[in-house]
């Protein structure tokens, strides 16, 4: 697998939810070579609330796309997604956007369901209650990925508490947000939304089967906005690793 770490601008190099005075999370107490390697390669996460976003792309489903993340056993999460242009753009039309436009992909993941019949899996949810969700991930390479990604730290704190941590890594060109809550106690679980984001130089072509949640020791997949085909587009996951860099 191609898992690496990059140097990001200082404005994006924000600390994870936990502070230096708090006990380390289970990822910081890496008990295996694999866990230690994942920690060493993590991408420092930007805070969702610090983003200054402009207009959203309006597609056939409107400005937001809803879907369910599911497997043969049922629906394990609702997914609500949108793609936004930079703050100075009051209309987000990729066909008219200037060259160099950066698109922010935003995904709000509700383990279990969001308890609204009109969105996502809604009343159709037939999975077991989600007691522990541990990751949100892309199942395809992050085309055009700029190296900027993050999540809502306020939401993580609300769902999990002060021990909350989210480690972002690359897996064969795709992004993985691993949610660490330690053992026991509060977990990322049923009906606790978490917002994840990443930025790309490539606009979406439409929803694609490109996202998944790891929950209740299973994986469930579904669709969300995904970049159009762009041969030769950069993907920061594939950039050379920074020698001696640490998360």
Backbone as a ProteinNet text record, in pm:
[ID]
protein_1_A
[PRIMARY]
XXXXXXXXXXXXXXXXXXXXXXXXXXXXXXXXXXXXXXXXXXXXXXXXXXXXXXXXXXXXXXXXXXXXXXXXXXXXXXXXXXXXXXXXXXXXXXXXXXXXXXXXXXXXXXXXXXXXXXXXXXXXXXXXXXXXXXXXXXXXXXXXXXXXXXXXXXXXXXXXXXXXXXXXXXXXXXXXXXXXXXXXXXXXXXXXXXXXXXXXXXXXXXXXXXXXXXXXXXXXXXXXXXXXXXXXXXXXXXXXXXXXXXX
[TERTIARY]
83	0	85.8	36.2	111.7	62.4	124.4	83.1	198.3	173	281.4	236.7	330.7	298.6	357.1	289	335	357	427	433.8	320.2	233.6	121.2	147.4	75.7	90.7	57.2	121.1	98.5	-47.1	-118.2	-259	-342.2	-290	-363.8	-308.9	-194	-132.1	-190.3	-317.6	-387.4	-378.7	-376	-363.5	-491.3	-480.7	-598.1	-673.2	-789.5	-876.3	-809.5	-735.8	-675.8	-563.4	-538	-428.4	-312.5	-198	-78.8	-96.3	-193	-213.9	-305.6	-366	-460.8	-390.9	-444.6	-385.4	-385	-282.3	-277.3	-389.3	-432.6	-534.1	-471.6	-555.9	-502.8	-410.4	-431.4	-340.7	-205	-205.1	-78.4	-1.7	-74.8	-13.5	-8.3	60.4	61.5	118.4	40.2	81.2	125.1	131	175.6	254.7	333.5	410.3	317.4	203.2	109.1	50.1	11.8	-45	58.8	181.6	287.7	315.8	313.4	338.4	227.2	102.5	-9.7	0.3	37.5	50.9	161.1	273.3	387.1	355.4	258	229.7	105.7	53.7	-73.3	-59.3	-165.7	-177.5	-240.8	-176.9	-234.4	-366.4	-465.8	-603.5	-641.4	-710	-765.9	-903.8	-939	-1069.2	-1175.4	-1284.3	-1391.3	-1445.8	-1460.3	-1517.6	-1427.5	-1301	-1209.7	-1215.4	-1284.3	-1295	-1385.6	-1348.9	-1430.2	-1478	-1596	-1644.7	-1740.3	-1742.3	-1834.7	-1955.4	-2008.7	-2129.9	-2104.6	-2212.3	-2206.5	-2241.2	-2185.4	-2226.8	-2370	-2453.8	-2592.6	-2607.6	-2632.5	-2648.1	-2792.8	-2818.1	-2955.8	-3030.6	-2956.7	-3020	-3022.7	-2978.9	-2971.5	-2830.9	-2814.5	-2680.8	-2619.7	-2699.5	-2647.6	-2694.2	-2610.8	-2639.6	-2651.8	-2758	-2775.3	-2775	-2719.2	-2715.6	-2698.6	-2696.7	-2673.2	-2546.4	-2471.5	-2355.7	-2401.9	-2396	-2460.8	-2377.8	-2415.8	-2362.9	-2478	-2447.7	-2553.5	-2640.1	-2587.9	-2664.2	-2758.8	-2738.1	-2826.1	-2750.4	-2816.9	-2757.9	-2689.5	-2563.8	-2487.3	-2466.5	-2499.2	-2482.7	-2556.4	-2597.1	-2641.9	-2524.1	-2518.3	-2412	-2475.2	-2442.6	-2487.4	-2363.5	-2355	-2232.8	-2263.8	-2164	-2170.4	-2029	-2019.2	-1890.6	-1902	-1807.8	-1813.4	-1693.6	-1716.2	-1609.9	-1548.7	-1440.2	-1380.9	-1476.7	-1444.3	-1534.7	-1573.6	-1486.1	-1516	-1604.8	-1651.4	-1737.1	-1880.7	-1969.5	-2109.8	-2191.5	-2132.9	-2193.8	-2084.5	-2116.6	-2016.8	-2055.7	-2008.4	-2034.5	-1899.9	-1863.3	-1732.3	-1706.7	-1813.4	-1796.4	-1749.4	-1781.5	-1744.5	-1636.8	-1595.4	-1498.4	-1361.7	-1287	-1154	-1056.8	-956.2	-853.4	-786.8	-760.1	-697.4	-795.4	-925.7	-1025.2	-1005.5	-1010	-1000.8	-1141.5	-1177.5	-1309.9	-1298.4	-1386.4	-1387.5	-1501.1	-1463.8	-1560	-1591.2	-1718.8	-1761.8	-1858.6	-1835	-1917	-1958.2	-2088.8	-2141.6	-2191	-2127.1	-2155.7	-2233.9	-2351.1	-2434.1	-2432.3	-2356.8	-2365.9	-2509.7	-2553.2	-2691.6	-2782.9	-2825.9	-2910.2	-2921.4	-2975.8	-2991.3	-3130.9	-3211.2	-3345.4	-3439	-3409.3	-3498.1	-3543	-3673.3	-3726	-3696.6	-3679.1	-3664.1	-3522.3	-3423.8	-3285.5	-3213.7	-3111.8	-3028.6	-3109.9	-3075.2	-3149.2	-3281.1	-3284.9	-3408.7	-3476.1	-3607.9	-3683.7	-3647.7	-3577.7	-3540.3	-3420.4	-3361.4	-3242.8	-3279.1	-3204	-3234.5	-3111.1	-3007.1	-2888.6	-2906.1	-2816.8	-2814.2	-2771.3	-2806.6	-2757.7	-2605.6	-2550.1	-2405.1	-2349.2	-2275.7	-2217.2	-2075.8	-2007.5	-1870.2	-1835.7	-1819.2	-1769.3	-1625.3	-1536.8	-1394.2	-1326.1	-1392.9	-1327	-1428.5	-1398.8	-1464.4	-1354.4	-1379.6	-1272.6	-1324.2	-1230.5	-1255.8	-1215.6	-1287.9	-1254.4	-1192.8	-1171	-1102.6	-997.3	-896.1	-794.9	-855.8	-795.5	-842.6	-788.8	-852.3	-808.1	-798.8	-683.5	-666.6	-643.6	-624.7	-607.9	-491.3	-518.6	-418.5	-328.7	-364.6	-293.4	-367.4	-478.2	-557.3	-679.5	-694.9	-807.9	-830.1	-946.8	-972.9	-1109.5	-1158.1	-1286.9	-1335.7	-1457.4	-1512.6	-1468.9	-1380	-1329.1	-1433.9	-1520.3	-1629.1	-1723	-1755.9	-1844.7	-1778.6	-1648.7	-1577.9	-1578.7	-1558.1	-1562.2	-1700.8	-1805.6	-1942.5	-1976.8	-1926.5	-1960	-1880.2	-1752.1	-1661.4	-1605.1	-1587.5	-1529.3	-1385.2	-1317.6	-1183.8	-1080.2	-1105.7	-1008.4	-1020.6	-1116.4	-1140.2	-1016.9	-988.5	-879.2	-915.7	-878.2	-899.7	-767	-718.3	-592.1	-621.7	-566.1	-588.7	-465.6	-485.7	-375.6	-417.1	-319.4	-343	-330.3	-419.1	-417.1	-431.3	-319.6	-319.2	-385.6	-353.7	-405.2	-538.2	-604	-732.4	-711.5	-804.1	-796	-873.9	-818.1	-883.3	-880.6	-998.1	-1009.7	-1036.8	-936.7	-953	-992.2	-1107.6	-1161.7	-1120.5	-1039	-986.2	-1059.3	-1116.9	-1186.4	-1134.9	-1027	-977.9	-1069.9	-1040.2	-1121	-1225.9	-1347.2	-1454.6	-1505.8	-1607.2	-1660.5	-1726.5	-1729.6	-1793	-1717.9	-1795	-1741.3	-1813.8	-1763.8	-1840.9	-1948.4	-2074.2	-2179.9	-2308	-2415.2	-2543.9	-2586.1	-2619.3	-2680	-2591.6	-2458.6	-2365.2	-2291.7	-2335.4	-2275.1	-2132.2	-2048.3	-1914.3	-1895.7	-1838.6	-1814.8	-1667.8	-1644.1	-1509.4	-1496.4	-1374.5	-1357.6	-1219.6	-1212.6	-1084.6	-1095.8	-982.3	-983.4	-915.1	-971.2	-923.1	-921.4	-831.2	-827.5	-925.4	-994.8	-1084.4	-1228.4	-1318.4	-1460.4	-1524.9	-1636	-1702	-1772.8	-1779.7	-1858.8	-1999.1	-2018.3	-2145.6	-2118.6	-2223.9	-2202.2	-2138.8	-2053.4	-1990.1	-1972.6	-1969.2	-1948.2	-1802.8	-1774.5	-1634.3	-1610.5	-1709	-1695.7	-1742.4	-1690.9	-1724.6	-1711.6	-1779.1	-1764.1	-1727.4	-1637.1	-1607	-1685.1	-1781.6	-1868.8	-1911.8	-1922.2	-1960.6	-1875.8	-1748.1	-1650.8	-1686.7	-1753.9	-1785.6	-1762.8	-1761.6	-1749.3	-1873.6	-1923.3	-2040.5	-2004.8	-2049	-2007.6	-2126.7	-2097.1	-2202.1	-2145.7	-2235	-2199.5	-2195.6	-2111.1	-2103.4	-2031.7	-2028.3	-1958.9	-1813.9	-1771.2	-1636.3	-1581.2	-1450.7	-1393.9	-1411.3	-1421.1	-1429	-1296	-1298.8	-1174.2	-1081.4	-959.2	-862.2	-723.8	-694.9	-562.8	-451.3	-357.8	-245.5	-269.5	-393	-418.4	-336	-282.2	-201.3	-286.6	-223.4	-284.9	-176.9	-194.2	-90.2	-58.4	-149.3	-119.6	-4.2	18.3	123.2	249.7	252	370.6	483	607.3	717.4	704.1	731.4	725.4	833.8	806.1	901.1	995.1	1123.3	1219.6	1215.3	1197.8	1201.3	1076.6	970.4	849.6	774.9	707.6	627.4	493.9	386.9	256.4	247
-120.1	0	124.2	228.2	352.4	449.1	445.7	532.7	625.5	758	852.1	970.9	1061.4	1184.5	1301.5	1415.4	1533.9	1647.6	1750.3	1876.4	1964.3	2014.1	2098.8	2241.2	2339.8	2477.1	2486.6	2581.4	2595.3	2619.5	2689.2	2716.9	2590.9	2481.4	2356.2	2258	2289.5	2195.8	2214.8	2180	2199.7	2073.3	2088.6	1973.2	1892.3	1765.8	1681.1	1723.4	1658.9	1706	1703.2	1598.5	1586.9	1686.2	1726.4	1817	1738.8	1808.1	1742.3	1698	1757.8	1723.4	1603.9	1555.7	1445.8	1313.6	1202.6	1072.1	1044	973.6	945	852.6	866.2	776.4	641.3	544.6	412.5	415.9	510.5	519.2	574.9	666.4	719.7	615.2	525.5	413.1	294.1	309.7	205.7	76.7	-29.4	-157.9	-256.2	-211.8	-299.2	-217.6	-286.3	-216.1	-143.9	-206.1	-143.5	-16.1	-18.5	101.4	211.4	176.3	276.4	338.4	257.6	308.7	402.4	367.6	454.1	588.2	586.8	711.3	798.8	737.2	813.2	878.9	824.8	877	965.6	1004.7	1076.2	1217	1262	1396.9	1484.4	1594	1680.4	1739	1734.1	1762.3	1907.8	1963.2	2096.4	2092.2	2197.2	2208.2	2251.4	2178.5	2210.5	2351.9	2392.2	2523.2	2638.2	2610.5	2714.7	2736.6	2647.8	2664.2	2782	2854.3	2966	2927.3	2868.7	2811.4	2904.9	2891.3	2967.5	2884.5	2911.2	2843.3	2694.7	2618.4	2475.3	2446	2338	2289.5	2238.6	2276	2231.4	2128.8	2004.6	1897.2	1854.1	1738.5	1690.2	1670	1639.3	1621.8	1750.8	1860.8	1985.9	2010	2098.6	2131.8	2024.8	1926	1819.5	1684.3	1583.8	1447.4	1359.6	1281	1190.3	1046.3	958.8	816.7	736	605.2	516.1	436.5	410	322	186	85.7	-40.8	-160.2	-276.7	-403.8	-504.3	-631.8	-731.9	-740.7	-694.9	-701.8	-584.5	-476	-360.9	-230.1	-122.1	11.3	40.9	84.1	111.2	260.3	345.1	489.3	565.5	685	783.4	871.7	913.9	1002.3	1121.2	1241.1	1364.7	1439.7	1470.8	1529.3	1651.7	1740.6	1851	1889.8	1967.3	2017.4	2167.8	2240.6	2386.6	2447.2	2563.8	2644.4	2734.9	2806	2899.2	3010.7	3077.4	3174	3289.2	3328.4	3444.6	3411.9	3287.6	3248.1	3232.8	3316.4	3314	3214.9	3161.9	3054.4	2952.8	2824.9	2720.6	2634.5	2675.7	2605.1	2564.2	2436.4	2394.8	2430.7	2437.1	2470.2	2613.7	2700.9	2842.2	2882.3	2790.4	2822.9	2850.1	2943.5	2973.9	2857.7	2853.2	2751.2	2764.4	2652.7	2654.5	2655.5	2650.2	2647.4	2523.1	2541.8	2430.9	2398	2271.6	2225.3	2152.5	2188.4	2125.1	2023.1	1897.1	1787	1768	1773.9	1764.6	1647.5	1563.9	1444.9	1439	1441.1	1428.4	1284.8	1210.7	1068.6	1047.9	985.7	953	801	747.3	603.5	564.1	454.2	412.3	486.9	605.7	689	827	920.9	1056.2	1081.2	975.9	983.7	1075.8	1099.5	1177.9	1090.3	1069.3	975.7	1018.9	1148.8	1197.3	1199.1	1159.8	1166	1035.6	1009.1	891.5	764.8	678.1	553.6	575	679.5	715.3	596.8	583.3	477.1	340.3	338.4	210.7	145.8	209.4	153.5	20.3	-85.3	-216.8	-285.8	-209.3	-267	-267.9	-338	-330.9	-191	-153.4	-25.4	-24	88	99.1	135.8	44	65	120.5	96.5	146.4	160.4	284.2	311.8	358.4	306.4	332.6	402.8	414.8	483.1	521.6	635.6	673.7	677.1	622.1	609	623.8	658.6	653.5	514.8	464.5	334.6	349.1	474.2	504.5	611.1	621.7	724.9	865	952	1089.9	1176.1	1167.4	1239.6	1389.7	1448.8	1592.2	1636.5	1543.6	1577.9	1674.6	1785.5	1891.4	1869.7	1777.9	1759.7	1818.9	1890.7	1951.5	1864.9	1826.5	1744.1	1765.1	1726.6	1741.5	1690.3	1742.2	1696.9	1800.5	1781.5	1871.4	1825.1	1900	1861.4	1884.5	1984	2004.6	1884.7	1833.6	1717.3	1593.9	1576.9	1463.3	1471.9	1591.7	1610.6	1579.9	1624.9	1601.8	1453	1381.6	1240.3	1152.7	1184.7	1092	1148.5	1279.3	1339.8	1380.8	1416.6	1475.2	1380.1	1249.7	1154.4	1138.6	1206.9	1190.7	1227.2	1147.7	1175.2	1114.6	1180.8	1129.4	1136	1023.5	1014.9	996.8	1084.8	1080.1	1023	918.7	856.1	831.4	794.8	755.8	605.2	545.5	401.6	378.1	349.6	330.7	447.9	568.8	688.2	737.2	660.7	699.9	752.3	834	890.2	805	792.8	719.8	807.2	830.4	900.6	795.4	761	661.1	731	694.2	759.3	679.3	740.8	674.6	724.9	631.1	667.9	589.5	514	431.1	312.5	234.7	117.6	152.4	100.6	123.2	265.8	292.6	428	473.7	606.1	662.5	622.1	592.4	562.2	649.5	653.5	713.1	611.3	646.6	545.1	601.8	527	552.4	699.2	754.7	888.2	999.8	981.2	1087.3	1133.7	1245.2	1287.1	1336.8	1302.3	1357.8	1408.6	1528.1	1589.4	1574.9	1522.8	1505.1	1587.2	1637.9	1716.4	1692.3	1716.4	1712.1	1801.8	1845.2	1939	1879.9	1916.6	1863.1	1973.4	1958.3	2049	2006.1	1894.5	1837.6	1841.8	1895.6	1902.6	1764.9	1743.4	1613.1	1593	1466	1430	1391.3	1368.2	1321.6	1221.1	1166	1065.3	939.2	876.4	750.8	664.8	535	440.8	449.7	541.1	571.5	589.9	559.8	587.7	468.6	460.3	348.4	389.6	315.6	328.3	191.7	191	71.3	82	-7.3	0.7	-138.8	-158.1	-288.3	-400.4	-372.1	-469.7	-519.5	-434.9	-464.2	-338	-350.1	-234.5	-223.1	-100.9	-72.7	39.4	29	121.2	195.5	306.4	382.5	492	576.6	677.9	817.4	900.3	1041.8	1113.7	1246.6	1321.6	1276.4	1256.1	1205.6	1275.8	1308.4	1384.1	1314	1396.2	1345.3	1282.3	1202.1	1146.7	1260.9	1252.9	1358.8	1296.8	1230.7	1168.5	1270.2	1234.5	1324.8	1422.1	1424.6	1516.1	1473.6	1568.8	1532.2	1469.3	1391.7	1335.5	1338.3	1425.4	1442.5	1313.1	1216.8	1087	1017.9	1053.1	990	1074.5	1186.7	1271.5	1203.6	1238.2	1177.5	1207.2	1108.7	1128.2	1226.7	1301.8	1396.6	1320.8	1325.7	1250.1	1294.4	1196.8	1225.1	1290.9	1307.9	1374.2	1285.4	1349.5	1277.3	1347.4	1271.4	1329.4	1405.3
0	0	0	-63.4	-73.7	32.2	150.3	260.4	293.7	285.7	303	385.3	411.9	482.9	406.3	411.9	340.9	438.2	390.5	464.4	415.1	506.3	470.5	517.1	458.8	506.2	654	723.2	866.6	899	810.8	838.2	842.3	781.2	782	883.2	941.7	1034.8	1174.1	1190.1	1316	1399.2	1528.3	1616.9	1617.4	1656.6	1671.2	1796.1	1820.6	1928.4	2063.9	2094.4	2226	2245.3	2368.5	2399.1	2456.6	2473.1	2524	2668.6	2741	2880.9	2899.7	2791	2801.2	2774.9	2829.5	2802.5	2653.4	2603.5	2461	2418.6	2293	2239.2	2210.6	2172	2141.9	2020.7	1926.9	1813.9	1856.5	1954.6	2001.7	2082.9	2147.2	2216.6	2121.3	2011	1907.7	1963.3	1954.2	2009.1	1901.1	1777.3	1669.3	1569.2	1488.4	1386	1290	1255.6	1162.7	1219	1348.5	1411.1	1419.8	1452.3	1460.7	1325.3	1219.7	1085.3	1041.7	1073.7	1037.2	1107.9	1236.3	1310.9	1253.1	1215.3	1163.3	1030.5	958.3	825.3	822.4	935.9	932.9	875.9	810	754.5	862.3	898.6	1001.6	952.2	1037.7	997	1015.7	916.9	926.9	990.2	1061.6	1128.3	1027.7	1021.9	927.7	950.4	1075.8	1104.4	1060.1	1034.6	988.5	837.4	766	621.2	588.2	484.8	435.4	296.4	289.5	164.9	92.3	-38.8	-121.8	-158.9	-277.4	-322.9	-344.5	-333.8	-359.1	-505	-557.2	-688.4	-677.9	-773.2	-775.4	-887.1	-848.7	-945.9	-957.9	-1021.2	-1038.8	-907.2	-798.4	-667.9	-586	-647	-573.8	-521.5	-421.8	-372.1	-282.5	-239.2	-154.8	-207.5	-186.4	-231	-108.2	-98.4	14.6	-33.9	48.4	14	142.2	127.8	240.1	215.3	322.4	316.4	366.5	280.9	311.4	266.8	315.8	267.9	267.3	252.7	240.8	366	479.5	603.7	621.8	546.6	559.7	551.3	588.4	585.3	718.3	710.3	831.4	856.6	758.6	780.3	672	707.1	608.7	572.5	447.8	399.8	329	375.3	308.8	263.7	134.8	78.8	-6.2	-16.2	-110.1	-150.4	-257.7	-306.1	-319.7	-261.2	-260.8	-331.3	-388.6	-448.2	-340.5	-373	-275.8	-235.3	-126.4	-63.8	-154.7	-246.7	-329.9	-449.3	-459.4	-571.5	-523.1	-574.9	-534.4	-616	-720.7	-800	-829.5	-809.6	-827.6	-948.2	-1064.2	-1189.1	-1248.1	-1238.4	-1287.8	-1433.3	-1513.9	-1655.5	-1674.5	-1577.9	-1589.1	-1488.4	-1402.6	-1297.8	-1358.6	-1301.3	-1354.4	-1333.3	-1417.2	-1403.6	-1266.5	-1203.6	-1072.6	-956.8	-985.6	-878.1	-790.9	-660.5	-566.4	-517.3	-526	-484.9	-350.5	-256.3	-125.1	-119.5	-102.1	-90.4	58.2	93.4	232.8	247.5	348.3	370.8	517.4	542.6	678	694.1	784.2	801.8	931.1	919.4	1034.8	1054	1147.1	1171	1204.8	1150.8	1170.7	1077.3	1116.5	1031.6	1095.1	1016.8	1071	1126.4	1133.1	1190.8	1113.5	986.3	901.6	784.8	775.6	676.5	533.6	510.7	374.3	321.9	403.1	357.6	385.4	305.8	326.1	335.5	428.6	443.8	517.1	601.3	669	734.7	715.6	779.6	723.7	611.2	551.9	616.8	717.9	781.6	846.6	811.2	866.5	923	951.9	1014.6	1165.6	1233.2	1378.2	1420.2	1541.5	1592.2	1585.8	1540.7	1529.9	1666.8	1725.6	1856.8	1848.6	1735.3	1722.3	1574.4	1530.5	1395.3	1408.8	1325.4	1344.7	1228.2	1112.7	1000.2	894.1	829.9	704.8	601.6	483.6	385.5	242.7	154.7	12	-37.1	-135	-192.9	-331.6	-373.9	-498.9	-471.6	-556.6	-536.4	-533.4	-453.2	-437.6	-551.5	-665.8	-784.7	-758.1	-790.1	-772.4	-630.2	-536	-394.5	-375.4	-306.6	-287.4	-166.2	-79.2	47.1	165.3	141.1	248.7	277.5	403.4	445.1	593.9	642.9	785	823.5	936	989.3	1089.6	1140.1	1241	1379.2	1440.2	1571.7	1680.1	1663.3	1758.4	1760.4	1641.2	1634.5	1695.4	1672.2	1731.1	1883.3	1935.5	2080.2	2135.3	2063.9	2109.2	2108.5	2008.7	1995.3	2089.9	2108.2	2175.8	2306.3	2313.1	2431.7	2409	2517.6	2508.2	2449.6	2455.4	2401.1	2250	2188.7	2045.4	1963.6	1863.3	1771.3	1636.6	1530.7	1396	1322.6	1277.2	1205.5	1057.2	973.2	829.3	760.8	681.8	609.3	464.8	381.8	243.8	230.7	153.9	130.6	-19.2	-85.6	-231.2	-304.2	-260.2	-326	-274.1	-187.4	-129.2	11.5	59.3	194	293.5	414.1	523.1	647.6	708.1	835.4	943	1022.6	1128.2	1257.5	1312.1	1431.3	1553.3	1637.4	1756.4	1879.4	1955	2077.6	2196.9	2179.5	2288.3	2310.6	2411.7	2443.5	2547.2	2526.7	2621.5	2618.9	2699.9	2708.8	2580.9	2561.6	2443.9	2318.1	2212.8	2081.4	1980.1	1857.5	1748.1	1713.9	1739.9	1732.1	1673.6	1691.1	1628.2	1634.6	1517	1505.9	1559.8	1556.7	1595.2	1469.9	1409.3	1282.4	1298.3	1202.2	1190.9	1048.8	1036	906	868.6	747.1	693.9	565.2	536.3	414.4	353.6	222.4	151.6	29.6	-24.4	-136.1	-259.3	-376.1	-503.1	-608.3	-703.2	-817.8	-925.5	-904.2	-1005.9	-955	-1035.4	-999.5	-1011.4	-941.2	-950.3	-1083.8	-1124	-1241.4	-1199	-1071	-1017.4	-908	-847.1	-743.6	-801.5	-721.8	-760.8	-637	-657.1	-546.1	-502.8	-414	-379.3	-230.5	-144.2	-1.8	82.2	205	293.2	438	523.7	668.3	724.3	822.5	898.9	1028.7	1048.9	1165.5	1208	1339.6	1394.6	1334.6	1314.3	1263.3	1123.1	1047.2	907.5	826.2	693.8	606.5	520.1	507	423.7	327.1	203.6	98.9	38.7	-30.2	-94.9	-183.3	-231.6	-330.8	-270.8	-331.4	-298.7	-410.3	-408.6	-513.3	-526.5	-650.3	-675.8	-799.1	-801.3	-912.9	-1047.8	-1150.4	-1287.3	-1326.2	-1430.5	-1482.7	-1522.7	-1478.5	-1508.4	-1517.1	-1630	-1645.1	-1622.5	-1540.5	-1513	-1400.5	-1344	-1231.6	-1112	-1036.8	-919.9	-811.5	-728	-608.6	-501.4	-401	-299.8	-226.3	-229.5	-170.3	-242	-366.2	-444.9	-453	-379	-379.1	-302.4	-330.5	-254.9	-105.5	-24.7	119.8	163.4	270.6	325.5	419	391.8	471.9	617.6	705.5	848.5	901.4	817	865.8	962.8	1057.7	1153.1	1165.5	1203.4	1221.9	1351.1
[MASK]
+++++++++++++++++++++++++++++++++++++++++++++++++++++++++++++++++++++++++++++++++++++++++++++++++++++++++++++++++++++++++++++++++++++++++++++++++++++++++++++++++++++++++++++++++++++++++++++++++++++++++++++++++++++++++++++++++++++++++++++++++++++++

